[in-house]
Amino acid sequence: YLIFSLFFTSDILNIIISNTNKYAISKLSEEKRLWQNLTLLELRIFIAILIYMGIFKLSSIKDYW
């Protein structure tokens, strides 16, 4: 976690969250779909999954789930 925080500070993650939420609201409102705002915990989990998938290569995407 400490090494990760050197590259992705809370400020950077909050910018990503803010822009993701703004973009999703603007796109999904056109389709009249609801959006639940992305949280810091959800973003960290998503990035952790991406890192895990990069380190541990499995033969199929389905194998990760």
mmCIF file of C-alpha atoms in Angstrom:
data_model
loop_
_atom_site.group_PDB
_atom_site.id
_atom_site.type_symbol
_atom_site.label_atom_id
_atom_site.label_comp_id
_atom_site.label_asym_id
_atom_site.label_seq_id
_atom_site.Cartn_x
_atom_site.Cartn_y
_atom_site.Cartn_z
ATOM 1 C CA TYR A 1 0.000 0.000 0.000
ATOM 2 C CA LEU A 2 2.826 2.418 0.786
ATOM 3 C CA ILE A 3 4.492 2.053 -2.607
ATOM 4 C CA PHE A 4 1.131 2.431 -4.333
ATOM 5 C CA SER A 5 0.505 5.694 -2.443
ATOM 6 C CA LEU A 6 3.727 7.160 -3.805
ATOM 7 C CA PHE A 7 2.304 6.963 -7.314
ATOM 8 C CA PHE A 8 -1.385 7.494 -6.568
ATOM 9 C CA THR A 9 -1.870 10.083 -3.846
ATOM 10 C CA SER A 10 -5.287 10.772 -2.365
ATOM 11 C CA ASP A 11 -5.436 13.984 -4.385
ATOM 12 C CA ILE A 12 -4.910 12.110 -7.648
ATOM 13 C CA LEU A 13 -7.458 9.448 -6.735
ATOM 14 C CA ASN A 14 -10.005 12.118 -5.794
ATOM 15 C CA ILE A 15 -9.497 13.807 -9.178
ATOM 16 C CA ILE A 16 -10.077 10.473 -10.922
ATOM 17 C CA ILE A 17 -13.221 9.885 -8.840
ATOM 18 C CA SER A 18 -14.578 13.365 -9.465
ATOM 19 C CA ASN A 19 -14.022 13.194 -13.220
ATOM 20 C CA THR A 20 -15.392 9.648 -13.454
ATOM 21 C CA ASN A 21 -18.573 10.666 -11.655
ATOM 22 C CA LYS A 22 -19.024 13.809 -13.766
ATOM 23 C CA TYR A 23 -18.473 11.887 -17.004
ATOM 24 C CA ALA A 24 -20.809 9.064 -16.014
ATOM 25 C CA ILE A 25 -23.576 11.456 -14.989
ATOM 26 C CA SER A 26 -23.304 13.387 -18.254
ATOM 27 C CA LYS A 27 -23.357 10.229 -20.404
ATOM 28 C CA LEU A 28 -25.936 8.246 -18.470
ATOM 29 C CA SER A 29 -28.352 11.149 -18.145
ATOM 30 C CA GLU A 30 -28.715 11.045 -21.929
ATOM 31 C CA GLU A 31 -29.841 7.422 -21.601
ATOM 32 C CA LYS A 32 -31.974 8.212 -18.527
ATOM 33 C CA ARG A 33 -29.992 5.761 -16.420
ATOM 34 C CA LEU A 34 -29.029 6.298 -12.792
ATOM 35 C CA TRP A 35 -25.442 6.498 -11.619
ATOM 36 C CA GLN A 36 -24.175 5.634 -8.157
ATOM 37 C CA ASN A 37 -21.121 7.754 -7.406
ATOM 38 C CA LEU A 38 -17.778 6.003 -7.372
ATOM 39 C CA THR A 39 -16.122 5.969 -3.943
ATOM 40 C CA LEU A 40 -12.471 5.992 -2.938
ATOM 41 C CA LEU A 41 -12.727 2.426 -1.639
ATOM 42 C CA GLU A 42 -14.276 1.183 -4.888
ATOM 43 C CA LEU A 43 -11.567 2.853 -6.967
ATOM 44 C CA ARG A 44 -8.801 1.360 -4.820
ATOM 45 C CA ILE A 45 -10.359 -2.099 -5.152
ATOM 46 C CA PHE A 46 -10.637 -1.691 -8.934
ATOM 47 C CA ILE A 47 -6.989 -0.640 -9.248
ATOM 48 C CA ALA A 48 -5.935 -3.523 -6.977
ATOM 49 C CA ILE A 49 -7.766 -5.969 -9.260
ATOM 50 C CA LEU A 50 -6.012 -4.508 -12.312
ATOM 51 C CA ILE A 51 -2.615 -4.842 -10.615
ATOM 52 C CA TYR A 52 -3.410 -8.410 -9.547
ATOM 53 C CA MET A 53 -4.453 -9.303 -13.094
ATOM 54 C CA GLY A 54 -1.194 -7.848 -14.387
ATOM 55 C CA ILE A 55 0.937 -9.865 -11.988
ATOM 56 C CA PHE A 56 -0.903 -13.198 -12.065
ATOM 57 C CA LYS A 57 -1.564 -14.154 -15.665
ATOM 58 C CA LEU A 58 -4.457 -16.562 -16.118
ATOM 59 C CA SER A 59 -5.556 -18.109 -19.384
ATOM 60 C CA SER A 60 -8.989 -16.474 -19.451
ATOM 61 C CA ILE A 61 -10.677 -13.384 -17.990
ATOM 62 C CA LYS A 62 -13.329 -15.699 -16.523
ATOM 63 C CA ASP A 63 -10.619 -17.374 -14.445
ATOM 64 C CA TYR A 64 -10.240 -14.219 -12.330
ATOM 65 C CA TRP A 65 -13.840 -14.433 -11.169
#
